[in-house]
Coordinates of C-alpha atoms in Angstrom, one line a residue:
M28 CA -3.7 2.0 -4.6
K29 CA -7.5 2.2 -4.8
R30 CA -9.2 2.5 -1.2
K31 CA -12.2 3.6 0.4
V32 CA -12.1 6.0 3.7
I33 CA -14.1 5.0 6.7
T34 CA -15.3 8.1 8.1
S35 CA -17.1 6.1 11.2
L36 CA -14.0 5.4 12.9
I37 CA -13.7 6.9 16.3
A38 CA -11.0 9.0 17.1
C39 CA -8.2 7.8 19.6
G40 CA -6.6 10.3 21.7
L41 CA -3.1 10.5 22.5
A42 CA -1.2 10.6 25.6
S43 CA 1.2 13.4 25.6
S44 CA 4.4 11.2 26.9
M45 CA 5.3 8.2 28.6
L46 CA 8.3 7.5 30.0
L47 CA 9.7 4.1 29.3
G48 CA 13.0 3.2 31.5
S49 CA 15.8 5.5 30.0
S50 CA 14.2 6.1 26.8
T51 CA 10.8 8.3 26.1
M52 CA 8.1 7.3 23.9
A53 CA 6.9 10.9 23.1
F54 CA 3.2 10.3 21.6
A55 CA 2.1 13.3 19.3
S56 CA 1.5 16.2 21.8
E57 CA -0.1 18.3 19.1
S58 CA -2.9 17.1 16.8
S59 CA -0.5 14.9 15.0
S60 CA 0.8 16.6 11.8
A61 CA -1.1 18.6 9.4
R62 CA -3.4 16.5 7.0
F63 CA -1.6 15.2 4.0
T64 CA -2.6 13.5 0.9
A65 CA -1.7 9.4 0.7
K66 CA -0.5 8.5 -2.6
D67 CA -3.6 7.6 -4.2
G68 CA -5.9 10.2 -2.2
V69 CA -7.6 8.2 -0.1
I70 CA -6.9 6.0 3.1
D71 CA -8.7 2.6 4.3
E72 CA -8.8 2.8 8.1
Q73 CA -9.5 -0.7 9.6
P74 CA -10.9 -0.6 13.3
G75 CA -8.2 -2.7 14.9
D76 CA -8.3 -5.1 18.2
V77 CA -5.4 -7.5 19.7
F78 CA -7.0 -10.9 20.0
Y79 CA -5.6 -13.6 22.3
E80 CA -6.3 -17.4 21.4
I81 CA -7.2 -19.4 24.2
F82 CA -7.5 -23.7 24.8
V83 CA -9.7 -23.5 27.7
R84 CA -8.8 -27.0 28.5
A85 CA -4.7 -25.8 28.6
F86 CA -5.0 -22.6 29.8
R87 CA -6.2 -22.5 33.4
D88 CA -8.3 -24.6 36.1
S89 CA -10.1 -23.5 38.9
D90 CA -11.3 -26.9 40.8
G91 CA -8.3 -29.0 41.1
D92 CA -8.9 -31.7 38.2
S93 CA -6.1 -30.5 35.9
I94 CA -8.6 -29.4 33.1
G95 CA -8.9 -25.9 32.2
D96 CA -12.1 -24.3 32.5
F97 CA -14.4 -21.4 32.0
K98 CA -14.1 -20.2 35.5
G99 CA -10.2 -20.3 35.1
V100 CA -10.3 -18.0 32.2
E101 CA -12.0 -15.7 34.1
E102 CA -9.9 -15.6 37.1
M103 CA -7.5 -14.4 34.2
V104 CA -9.3 -12.0 32.6
P105 CA -7.7 -9.0 34.4
Y106 CA -4.1 -10.4 33.3
L107 CA -5.3 -10.4 29.8
A108 CA -6.5 -6.8 30.3
D109 CA -3.5 -5.9 31.8
L110 CA -1.6 -7.1 28.8
G111 CA -3.3 -5.0 26.6
I112 CA -5.9 -7.6 25.0
T113 CA -9.3 -6.4 23.9
G114 CA -10.5 -9.7 22.3
I115 CA -10.2 -13.2 23.0
W116 CA -10.7 -16.5 20.4
L117 CA -12.0 -19.4 22.5
M118 CA -11.4 -22.8 20.6
P119 CA -14.3 -24.9 20.6
I120 CA -16.2 -25.1 23.6
T121 CA -19.2 -26.5 22.5
D122 CA -20.1 -30.4 24.0
S123 CA -17.5 -32.6 22.2
G124 CA -16.1 -36.2 23.1
S125 CA -12.6 -35.2 22.3
A126 CA -10.0 -33.1 23.9
H127 CA -9.7 -30.8 21.1
G128 CA -13.4 -30.3 20.8
Y129 CA -13.6 -29.9 16.9
N130 CA -15.8 -32.9 16.6
T131 CA -19.0 -31.3 18.1
R132 CA -21.6 -33.4 20.0
N133 CA -24.0 -31.2 20.7
Y134 CA -24.2 -27.7 19.2
Y135 CA -26.1 -26.1 21.8
E136 CA -24.5 -27.3 24.8
V137 CA -21.0 -26.5 26.3
N138 CA -18.5 -28.6 27.2
S139 CA -19.3 -30.1 30.6
Q140 CA -15.7 -30.3 31.4
Y141 CA -15.2 -26.8 31.4
G142 CA -18.0 -25.6 33.5
T143 CA -21.9 -24.4 32.7
M144 CA -23.5 -22.8 30.7
E145 CA -24.0 -20.1 33.6
D146 CA -19.9 -20.3 34.3
F147 CA -19.8 -19.2 30.4
Q148 CA -22.1 -16.6 30.8
S149 CA -19.7 -15.4 33.9
L150 CA -16.9 -15.4 31.3
M151 CA -18.5 -13.1 28.8
D152 CA -20.2 -10.8 31.3
T153 CA -16.3 -10.1 33.1
C154 CA -14.7 -10.2 29.5
H155 CA -16.9 -7.3 28.6
K156 CA -16.5 -5.2 31.9
Y157 CA -12.9 -5.1 30.9
G158 CA -13.7 -4.4 27.2
I159 CA -12.5 -7.5 25.6
K160 CA -14.9 -9.2 23.3
V161 CA -15.1 -12.9 22.8
V162 CA -15.2 -15.1 19.9
M163 CA -15.7 -18.6 19.7
D164 CA -14.8 -21.5 17.3
L165 CA -17.7 -22.3 15.2
V166 CA -17.6 -25.9 13.7
V167 CA -19.3 -25.8 10.7
N168 CA -17.8 -28.0 8.1
H169 CA -18.2 -31.4 9.9
C170 CA -19.7 -32.7 13.3
G171 CA -18.8 -35.6 15.7
S172 CA -19.9 -38.9 14.6
D173 CA -21.5 -39.0 18.3
N174 CA -23.6 -36.1 17.1
V175 CA -27.4 -36.4 17.4
W176 CA -27.6 -35.6 13.7
F177 CA -25.4 -38.0 12.7
Q178 CA -26.9 -40.7 14.7
E179 CA -29.9 -40.0 13.1
A180 CA -28.6 -40.0 9.8
L181 CA -27.4 -43.7 10.6
K182 CA -30.8 -45.0 10.7
G183 CA -30.9 -44.9 7.1
P184 CA -32.5 -43.0 4.4
T185 CA -36.0 -44.1 5.3
L186 CA -37.3 -44.8 8.8
E187 CA -39.2 -47.6 10.0
D188 CA -42.3 -46.1 9.5
G189 CA -42.0 -45.5 5.9
S190 CA -41.2 -41.6 6.2
A191 CA -38.0 -40.3 4.9
N192 CA -35.3 -39.6 7.1
P193 CA -35.0 -35.5 7.8
Y194 CA -31.3 -36.0 8.7
W195 CA -30.1 -38.5 5.9
D196 CA -29.3 -35.3 3.4
Y197 CA -27.0 -33.6 6.3
F198 CA -24.3 -35.5 5.2
T199 CA -23.6 -37.2 1.7
F200 CA -23.9 -41.0 1.7
V201 CA -23.4 -43.0 -1.3
P202 CA -23.9 -46.6 -1.7
S203 CA -20.7 -48.8 -1.0
D204 CA -20.9 -50.4 -4.7
A205 CA -21.3 -47.0 -6.2
N206 CA -19.3 -46.1 -9.4
F207 CA -15.9 -45.0 -7.4
V208 CA -13.5 -44.1 -10.5
E209 CA -10.0 -43.4 -10.7
K210 CA -10.3 -39.9 -11.8
T211 CA -10.5 -36.4 -9.8
A212 CA -13.6 -34.6 -8.8
A213 CA -13.0 -32.5 -11.4
E214 CA -12.6 -34.5 -14.2
I215 CA -15.9 -36.1 -13.3
H216 CA -17.6 -32.7 -13.1
E217 CA -16.1 -31.5 -16.6
E218 CA -17.7 -34.9 -18.1
E219 CA -21.1 -34.4 -16.2
V220 CA -21.6 -30.9 -17.7
A221 CA -20.1 -32.1 -20.8
Y222 CA -22.8 -35.0 -20.9
E223 CA -25.5 -32.4 -19.7
Q224 CA -24.7 -29.7 -22.6
E225 CA -25.2 -33.4 -25.1
H226 CA -28.2 -34.4 -23.9
G227 CA -29.9 -31.0 -22.4
S228 CA -29.8 -33.1 -19.0
L229 CA -28.3 -35.4 -16.6
E230 CA -30.9 -38.3 -17.2
G231 CA -29.2 -41.7 -18.3
Y232 CA -25.6 -40.6 -16.7
E233 CA -24.1 -43.0 -14.3
K234 CA -22.9 -40.9 -11.3
Q235 CA -19.3 -41.1 -11.0
Y236 CA -17.1 -40.7 -7.6
P237 CA -13.6 -40.3 -6.8
L238 CA -12.2 -43.1 -5.3
L239 CA -8.9 -41.0 -3.9
D240 CA -8.6 -37.1 -3.8
N241 CA -8.6 -35.7 -0.7
A242 CA -9.1 -31.9 -0.1
T243 CA -6.5 -31.8 2.7
Y244 CA -4.3 -34.5 2.7
G245 CA -3.5 -34.7 -1.0
P246 CA -4.8 -36.9 -3.9
E247 CA -3.3 -39.9 -2.8
N248 CA -6.0 -40.6 -0.1
G249 CA -9.9 -40.7 0.2
V250 CA -12.5 -39.0 1.7
W251 CA -15.1 -42.2 2.1
R252 CA -15.7 -43.6 5.4
E253 CA -17.8 -46.4 6.6
S254 CA -19.6 -46.8 9.8
E255 CA -20.5 -50.2 11.2
A256 CA -23.9 -48.7 12.1
L257 CA -24.9 -48.8 8.5
P258 CA -23.3 -51.1 6.3
G259 CA -23.6 -50.8 2.8
Y260 CA -23.1 -47.4 2.5
K261 CA -20.1 -44.7 2.4
Y262 CA -20.0 -41.2 3.9
I263 CA -17.6 -38.3 3.4
G264 CA -15.1 -37.6 6.1
I265 CA -12.3 -35.3 4.8
F266 CA -10.4 -34.9 8.2
S267 CA -11.4 -38.4 9.5
G268 CA -14.1 -40.9 9.9
G269 CA -15.1 -39.5 13.4
M270 CA -15.5 -36.3 11.8
P271 CA -18.3 -36.7 9.4
D272 CA -18.6 -33.5 6.4
L273 CA -22.1 -31.8 6.6
N274 CA -23.7 -31.4 3.3
F275 CA -24.6 -27.8 2.9
E276 CA -26.7 -28.7 0.0
S277 CA -29.6 -29.4 2.5
E278 CA -31.5 -26.4 3.1
A279 CA -33.0 -27.7 6.3
L280 CA -28.9 -28.0 7.8
R281 CA -28.3 -24.8 6.4
E282 CA -31.2 -23.2 8.8
D283 CA -29.7 -25.2 11.4
I284 CA -26.5 -24.0 11.6
K285 CA -27.7 -20.2 11.1
N286 CA -29.8 -21.0 14.1
V287 CA -26.9 -22.4 16.4
A288 CA -25.2 -19.1 15.3
K289 CA -27.9 -16.8 16.4
F290 CA -28.5 -19.1 19.5
W291 CA -24.7 -18.1 20.6
L292 CA -24.9 -14.6 19.7
E293 CA -28.1 -14.0 22.0
M294 CA -25.9 -15.6 24.7
G295 CA -23.4 -12.7 24.0
V296 CA -20.5 -13.8 22.0
D297 CA -19.3 -11.1 19.6
G298 CA -18.7 -13.4 16.9
F299 CA -16.8 -16.5 15.5
R300 CA -13.5 -18.0 14.4
L301 CA -15.3 -20.2 11.4
D302 CA -13.0 -23.6 11.3
A303 CA -12.2 -25.1 8.2
A304 CA -14.2 -22.3 5.9
R305 CA -12.9 -23.0 2.9
H306 CA -14.0 -26.8 3.0
I307 CA -18.1 -26.1 3.0
F308 CA -18.3 -26.9 -0.6
G309 CA -15.3 -29.0 -2.4
D310 CA -14.8 -32.1 -0.7
F311 CA -12.1 -33.1 -3.1
Y312 CA -8.3 -31.7 -3.3
S313 CA -9.0 -31.3 -7.2
N314 CA -12.1 -29.4 -6.8
I315 CA -12.0 -27.2 -3.7
Y316 CA -10.7 -24.0 -5.8
S317 CA -12.8 -24.6 -9.0
D318 CA -14.9 -21.8 -10.2
Y319 CA -18.2 -23.8 -9.5
I320 CA -17.1 -24.6 -6.0
F321 CA -15.9 -20.7 -5.5
E322 CA -19.5 -19.8 -6.4
Q323 CA -21.2 -22.6 -4.1
N324 CA -18.9 -21.1 -1.1
M325 CA -19.5 -17.5 -1.6
D326 CA -23.3 -17.9 -1.9
F327 CA -23.4 -19.8 1.7
W328 CA -21.1 -17.5 3.4
K329 CA -23.3 -14.4 2.0
D330 CA -26.3 -16.1 3.0
F331 CA -24.7 -17.1 6.4
R332 CA -23.6 -13.6 7.0
A333 CA -26.9 -11.7 5.8
D334 CA -28.9 -13.9 8.2
I335 CA -26.6 -13.4 11.2
I336 CA -26.3 -9.6 10.7
S337 CA -30.1 -9.2 9.9
E338 CA -30.3 -9.7 13.7
Y339 CA -26.8 -9.3 15.5
P340 CA -25.3 -6.3 13.0
N341 CA -22.2 -6.3 14.9
A342 CA -21.0 -10.0 14.8
Y343 CA -17.7 -10.6 13.5
L344 CA -16.7 -13.4 11.3
I345 CA -13.4 -14.6 10.8
G346 CA -12.8 -17.8 8.2
E347 CA -9.9 -20.0 8.4
V348 CA -8.6 -19.7 5.2
W349 CA -5.1 -22.0 5.5
E350 CA -3.8 -20.9 1.8
K351 CA -1.1 -18.9 0.6
N352 CA -2.6 -18.1 -2.8
V353 CA -4.6 -14.8 -2.3
D354 CA -6.7 -15.5 -5.2
N355 CA -8.0 -18.4 -3.8
M356 CA -8.6 -16.6 -0.5
A357 CA -11.0 -13.7 -2.0
P358 CA -14.0 -15.6 -2.6
F359 CA -14.9 -15.8 1.2
I360 CA -14.7 -12.4 1.7
S361 CA -16.4 -11.2 -1.2
E362 CA -19.4 -9.0 -1.1
G363 CA -21.4 -9.9 1.7
G364 CA -19.0 -12.7 2.7
L365 CA -17.0 -13.0 5.9
D366 CA -15.3 -9.9 7.6
S367 CA -11.8 -11.5 8.0
T368 CA -9.5 -14.0 7.0
F369 CA -6.0 -15.0 9.1
D370 CA -3.1 -14.0 7.1
F371 CA -1.0 -16.9 6.6
N372 CA 0.7 -15.5 3.6
L373 CA 1.8 -12.6 5.8
A374 CA 2.9 -15.2 8.6
H375 CA 5.0 -17.1 6.5
K376 CA 6.8 -14.0 4.9
I377 CA 7.3 -12.8 8.7
F378 CA 9.1 -15.8 9.7
S379 CA 11.1 -16.2 6.5
A380 CA 12.4 -12.3 7.0
V381 CA 13.1 -12.7 10.8
S382 CA 14.9 -16.2 10.5
N383 CA 17.4 -15.3 8.1
E384 CA 17.8 -11.4 9.6
S385 CA 16.9 -10.3 6.0
T386 CA 14.1 -9.9 3.0
A387 CA 16.3 -11.6 0.8
Y388 CA 14.8 -14.4 -0.8
D389 CA 15.5 -17.2 -3.3
P390 CA 12.3 -18.0 -5.3
D391 CA 14.1 -21.4 -7.1
S392 CA 14.5 -22.8 -3.9
A393 CA 10.6 -22.9 -2.8
S394 CA 8.0 -25.3 -5.0
V395 CA 5.2 -23.8 -6.6
D396 CA 2.7 -24.1 -3.9
N397 CA 5.3 -23.0 -1.1
K398 CA 6.6 -20.0 -2.8
L399 CA 6.5 -17.2 -0.9
S400 CA 7.8 -14.4 -3.9
D401 CA 8.7 -14.6 -7.3
S402 CA 11.7 -12.0 -7.2
D403 CA 14.8 -12.0 -4.7
D404 CA 13.2 -10.2 -2.2
L405 CA 10.1 -11.0 0.3
N406 CA 8.2 -8.0 -0.7
I407 CA 6.7 -7.8 2.5
V408 CA 4.8 -4.4 2.3
S409 CA 4.3 -4.1 -1.5
D410 CA 2.3 -7.8 -1.6
L411 CA 0.2 -6.7 1.7
I412 CA -0.7 -3.8 -0.2
S413 CA -1.7 -5.5 -3.3
F414 CA -3.4 -8.0 -1.2
Y415 CA -5.5 -5.3 0.6
N416 CA -6.4 -4.0 -2.4
K417 CA -7.5 -6.9 -3.8
F418 CA -9.9 -7.7 -0.8
G419 CA -10.7 -4.4 -0.1
E420 CA -12.6 -4.1 -3.8
V421 CA -13.9 -7.3 -3.8
S422 CA -15.2 -6.7 0.1
N423 CA -16.5 -3.0 -0.6
Y424 CA -13.9 -2.2 1.6
H425 CA -15.1 -3.9 4.4
F426 CA -12.2 -6.8 4.5
I427 CA -10.0 -6.5 8.2
D428 CA -6.6 -8.2 8.3
C429 CA -6.1 -10.7 10.7
P430 CA -2.7 -11.8 11.0
F431 CA -0.8 -13.8 13.3
S432 CA 2.5 -16.0 14.2
T433 CA 1.5 -19.2 14.7
N434 CA -1.7 -21.2 16.0
H435 CA -2.8 -24.3 17.3
D436 CA -2.2 -26.4 14.2
Q437 CA 1.3 -25.2 14.1
N438 CA 4.3 -25.3 15.6
R439 CA 4.8 -22.6 17.9
I440 CA 6.6 -19.5 17.2
M441 CA 9.4 -19.4 19.6
S442 CA 10.3 -23.4 18.6
L443 CA 10.4 -22.3 15.0
F444 CA 13.3 -20.2 16.0
T445 CA 14.9 -22.4 18.4
Y446 CA 15.0 -26.0 16.5
Q447 CA 15.3 -27.9 13.3
F448 CA 12.6 -29.1 11.2
D449 CA 12.5 -31.6 8.6
P450 CA 13.8 -29.6 5.5
E451 CA 11.8 -31.8 3.3
A452 CA 8.4 -30.8 4.7
A453 CA 6.1 -28.8 2.7
D454 CA 5.4 -26.2 5.3
I455 CA 7.8 -26.0 8.2
N456 CA 4.9 -24.8 10.7
T457 CA 3.3 -28.2 10.4
A458 CA 6.9 -30.3 9.6
S459 CA 8.3 -32.4 12.6
L460 CA 11.5 -32.0 15.0
L461 CA 14.4 -33.1 13.7
L462 CA 15.7 -35.2 16.8
D463 CA 19.5 -36.6 17.4
E464 CA 20.5 -40.3 18.2
N465 CA 19.1 -39.6 21.8
E466 CA 15.7 -38.6 20.5
Q467 CA 16.3 -34.9 21.4
P468 CA 15.5 -32.0 18.9
I469 CA 18.3 -30.3 17.4
L470 CA 19.1 -26.9 18.3
R471 CA 19.3 -24.7 15.4
E472 CA 23.2 -22.8 15.2
D473 CA 21.4 -19.4 16.0
A474 CA 19.3 -20.9 18.7
D475 CA 21.0 -18.6 21.3
K476 CA 19.3 -15.6 19.2
A477 CA 15.5 -17.3 19.2
E478 CA 14.5 -14.9 21.9
D479 CA 16.0 -12.1 20.0
H480 CA 13.8 -13.6 16.4
V481 CA 11.0 -13.5 18.3
R482 CA 10.7 -9.7 19.4
V483 CA 11.3 -8.9 16.3
A484 CA 8.5 -11.2 15.0
S485 CA 6.4 -9.5 17.5
S486 CA 7.6 -5.8 16.7
L487 CA 6.2 -6.6 12.8
L488 CA 3.1 -8.3 13.8
L489 CA 1.9 -5.9 16.4
T490 CA 2.6 -3.0 13.8
M491 CA 0.8 -4.5 11.0
P492 CA -2.8 -3.3 9.8
G493 CA -5.7 -5.1 11.3
K494 CA -6.5 -7.5 14.3
P495 CA -3.3 -9.2 15.2
F496 CA -3.9 -12.6 17.1
L497 CA -1.3 -14.1 19.8
Y498 CA -1.4 -17.8 20.8
Y499 CA -1.7 -18.4 24.3
G500 CA 1.6 -18.4 26.1
E501 CA 3.4 -16.7 23.2
E502 CA 4.1 -13.7 25.5
V503 CA 6.4 -15.7 27.5
G504 CA 7.9 -17.5 25.0
L505 CA 6.3 -20.8 25.3
N506 CA 7.6 -23.9 23.3
G507 CA 5.8 -26.3 21.3
A508 CA 6.2 -28.4 18.2
K509 CA 4.0 -31.4 16.8
P510 CA 2.2 -33.2 17.2
D511 CA -0.8 -31.0 18.5
S512 CA -0.7 -32.2 22.0
S513 CA 2.7 -30.4 22.4
I514 CA 1.8 -27.1 20.8
R515 CA -1.2 -27.1 23.0
E516 CA 0.3 -27.8 26.8
C517 CA -1.0 -26.1 29.9
M518 CA -0.4 -22.6 30.0
P519 CA 2.9 -21.4 31.9
W520 CA 1.8 -19.6 35.0
Y521 CA 4.5 -20.5 37.7
I522 CA 8.5 -21.0 37.4
E523 CA 7.9 -24.2 38.9
P524 CA 4.9 -25.6 38.4
F525 CA 4.7 -28.8 40.2
N526 CA 4.4 -29.6 43.7
E527 CA 7.1 -31.4 45.4
D528 CA 4.6 -34.7 45.1
G529 CA 4.4 -34.1 41.4
T530 CA 1.0 -32.8 41.5
A531 CA 0.1 -29.7 39.4
K532 CA 0.1 -26.3 41.7
E533 CA -3.0 -24.5 42.0
G534 CA -4.3 -23.1 38.5
I535 CA -2.0 -25.5 36.2
A536 CA -4.3 -27.1 33.7
N537 CA -1.9 -30.0 33.0
Y538 CA -4.5 -31.9 31.3
G539 CA -1.8 -34.4 29.7
D540 CA 2.0 -34.9 29.4
V541 CA 4.0 -32.1 29.7
I542 CA 7.2 -31.9 27.1
Y543 CA 7.7 -28.2 26.6
S544 CA 5.6 -26.2 29.2
L545 CA 7.9 -26.9 32.3
G546 CA 7.9 -23.3 33.9
G547 CA 11.3 -21.9 34.2
E548 CA 11.8 -18.5 32.1
A549 CA 9.5 -19.3 30.4
S550 CA 6.4 -18.4 32.6
V551 CA 4.4 -15.5 33.7
E552 CA 5.7 -15.4 37.3
A553 CA 9.2 -15.3 35.9
Q554 CA 8.7 -12.7 33.3
I555 CA 5.7 -10.3 34.9
E556 CA 7.7 -7.9 37.1
Q557 CA 11.0 -8.1 34.7
P558 CA 10.9 -4.9 32.5
D559 CA 13.4 -6.5 30.0
S560 CA 11.2 -9.9 29.7
L561 CA 9.7 -11.3 26.7
Y562 CA 6.3 -10.3 28.5
A563 CA 7.4 -6.8 29.1
H564 CA 8.3 -6.3 25.5
Y565 CA 4.9 -7.9 24.4
K566 CA 2.9 -5.3 26.7
E567 CA 4.7 -2.4 25.8
L568 CA 3.9 -3.1 21.9
I569 CA 0.5 -3.6 22.6
Q570 CA 0.2 -0.4 24.7
T571 CA 2.0 1.6 21.6
R572 CA -0.2 0.3 19.2
K573 CA -3.3 1.5 21.4
N574 CA -1.8 4.4 22.2
I575 CA -1.1 5.3 18.5
P576 CA -4.2 5.6 16.3
A577 CA -2.4 4.9 13.0
L578 CA -0.8 1.7 14.5
M579 CA -3.9 0.6 15.6
N580 CA -6.2 1.4 13.1
G581 CA -4.5 2.7 10.2
D582 CA -3.8 1.8 6.2
I583 CA -0.2 0.7 5.0
D584 CA 1.9 2.1 2.5
E585 CA 5.8 1.7 1.3
Y586 CA 8.7 3.5 2.3
P587 CA 11.5 2.0 0.5
I588 CA 14.5 1.7 2.2
D589 CA 17.5 0.1 0.2
S590 CA 18.5 -2.6 2.5
Q591 CA 17.1 -6.1 3.0
Q592 CA 18.3 -6.2 6.4
I593 CA 15.4 -3.1 7.3
V594 CA 11.8 -3.6 6.8
S595 CA 10.2 -0.1 6.7
Y596 CA 6.3 1.2 6.1
I597 CA 4.2 4.0 6.9
R598 CA 0.8 3.6 8.9
M599 CA -1.6 6.5 8.6
T600 CA -5.1 7.5 9.7
Q601 CA -6.9 10.8 8.1
D602 CA -5.0 12.7 10.7
Q603 CA -2.1 10.9 11.6
R604 CA 1.2 9.2 9.7
V605 CA 3.7 7.5 11.1
L606 CA 7.1 5.7 10.0
V607 CA 8.0 2.0 11.5
I608 CA 11.2 0.8 10.9
V609 CA 12.4 -2.7 12.0
N610 CA 16.1 -3.6 12.0
L611 CA 16.0 -7.8 11.1
S612 CA 19.5 -8.0 11.9
G613 CA 22.2 -8.3 15.0
E614 CA 24.2 -5.6 13.5
T615 CA 23.8 -1.6 14.4
I616 CA 22.4 0.2 11.4
T617 CA 23.0 3.6 10.3
Q618 CA 20.1 4.9 7.8
E619 CA 19.6 8.0 5.8
L620 CA 16.1 9.3 6.1
T621 CA 14.4 10.9 2.9
A622 CA 11.0 13.0 3.0
D623 CA 8.6 10.9 1.8
P624 CA 6.6 12.8 -1.6
N625 CA 3.4 12.5 -0.2
Y626 CA 3.9 11.9 3.5
G627 CA 6.7 14.3 4.2
S628 CA 9.4 13.9 6.5
F629 CA 9.6 11.8 9.7
R630 CA 11.8 13.8 12.8
K631 CA 9.9 12.6 16.0
V632 CA 10.7 9.5 17.7
L633 CA 6.9 8.4 19.0
Y634 CA 8.6 4.7 20.3
R635 CA 11.3 2.6 21.1
S636 CA 11.7 0.0 23.8
S637 CA 12.2 1.0 27.1
Q638 CA 15.2 -1.4 26.8
D639 CA 17.0 0.2 23.6
S640 CA 19.9 2.7 24.7
V641 CA 21.1 2.5 21.0
S642 CA 18.2 3.7 18.7
E643 CA 18.3 7.3 18.1
L644 CA 17.3 10.0 15.4
N645 CA 19.4 12.8 14.8
G646 CA 18.1 15.4 11.8
S647 CA 17.8 12.6 9.3
T648 CA 20.3 10.3 10.4
L649 CA 18.7 7.3 12.6
T650 CA 20.9 4.6 14.2
L651 CA 18.9 1.2 14.9
A652 CA 20.1 -1.3 17.6
P653 CA 20.5 -4.6 16.9
Y654 CA 16.9 -6.5 16.6
S655 CA 15.2 -3.3 17.4
M656 CA 12.0 -1.0 16.3
V657 CA 11.5 2.5 16.2
V658 CA 8.2 4.5 15.0
L659 CA 8.5 7.7 14.0
E660 CA 6.5 10.9 13.3

């Protein structure tokens, strides 16, 4: 492994010990162990955080209108801080005409249903007071059709006074009778290149446009939309007609978007989650990952980042690149590009391993696009190391990973372990529920183990390198499955969320029909004081991560164990190395531990769950309780 040592990391102190129930979580009482040599001689430390994704509309209502708002989120900042959260990602909070907010109407205003700009400033101030960073969604691939830029563009290429419309090239317009052909964008590009090589220029070439070939939904769908306000033209909107794609060939648009980013950074946000980052260039299914589109995307994100960090050097940029193929993600974090991307591939592997209670894998059962491994094992750790090496090299070792379980576009993690989903779907995270004759969701055969499986998945997630992200409600086991409205339901604060007259209790953001967020045991009120609750498990894991520098900020290396019911890995900083061992199965496992040639022996239990009275280490013999995790030093 080729890695780079980051020496500027602030050292973290360790508590001498922490008593948790009947078990002792004995954190290092000395300066960890003697310094050691990593397998390749160097260690890449990544500054860690624990982020929490919030849909403001659904999180907490402060004024009784049943719509979540900034003041509601601010009220619950102490809750987030107590859970151990050190950063929040706010789904779109800019002015928008939709519930989801991903069609921006005005980039310089907040959504008035969420409050005022002063309310947002107060929220940020409170978060920062509690040591919580604030990252906001910045939707730059497209805007809303009611955005002033698009409304101005619809006046046509030439204004009434005969001057050129300055907003016309903010979008991609073509005449309705343009030369639309049944070819892919890649095929058309190849023909253009060949023509230019033969003739020395494109003069005389008749421009062609793909009739179909959609970059989001597959080649059988189109991207071309029409507006009654501008007859005779079509425009590109890969997600919908209400979300016209912005054309970043326009230098004026590029400057406007950079100014938008700097406006919010000046307001005090700590960075951005960049929606649909892979679509900035590449509007079609066939060209989105071609070399020439790669180059355009790299140039854009490098330019964007360079301009931002010249004034705001600590701004944090996370790209949404929904992609399993590592090679297709690399350009977005290449030298001078984004800081992070979300680790969709790791999320799929963790779910598969936990769901099957084994890392065993059948590569022949998966399609080419959805294959998680080429071998009979998921290779979670070795593939992750290869991923880090590749991303480290192309980013000059500035890349920070962002693992997660599921997010606002995916079926919630608790539901994935509870219900059956369409087996023909390309991705279970976006698949439809299977329903019985009464239109009720069909349970998995092992649905009674759903909470155990969520605990195991969270144990893996929160001991991985980088900045893990939780989706609001995940910590109490909130269910939710497609459509989107049902995975973005109100945060379950109470055991009984509704009053006798059917109205929502104070604080409940019951902004729409509720199917899953019905309170009961899957609520904060039911779990927050219970030592054996899912909430307590998340809180304990987060605190453990924060108390052990190797877990919070460390690198990762392999520790092979000959069992597919176990996932094991070493986490290390320059001064500490720990061994994480996770039992995926419902069986008690006894495992002999051997000394690693580079990291030595692991003979001290730093962590086991406060509810785990079975797991123990006797010499080199480790006993693992069902669905348990231990951290050894």
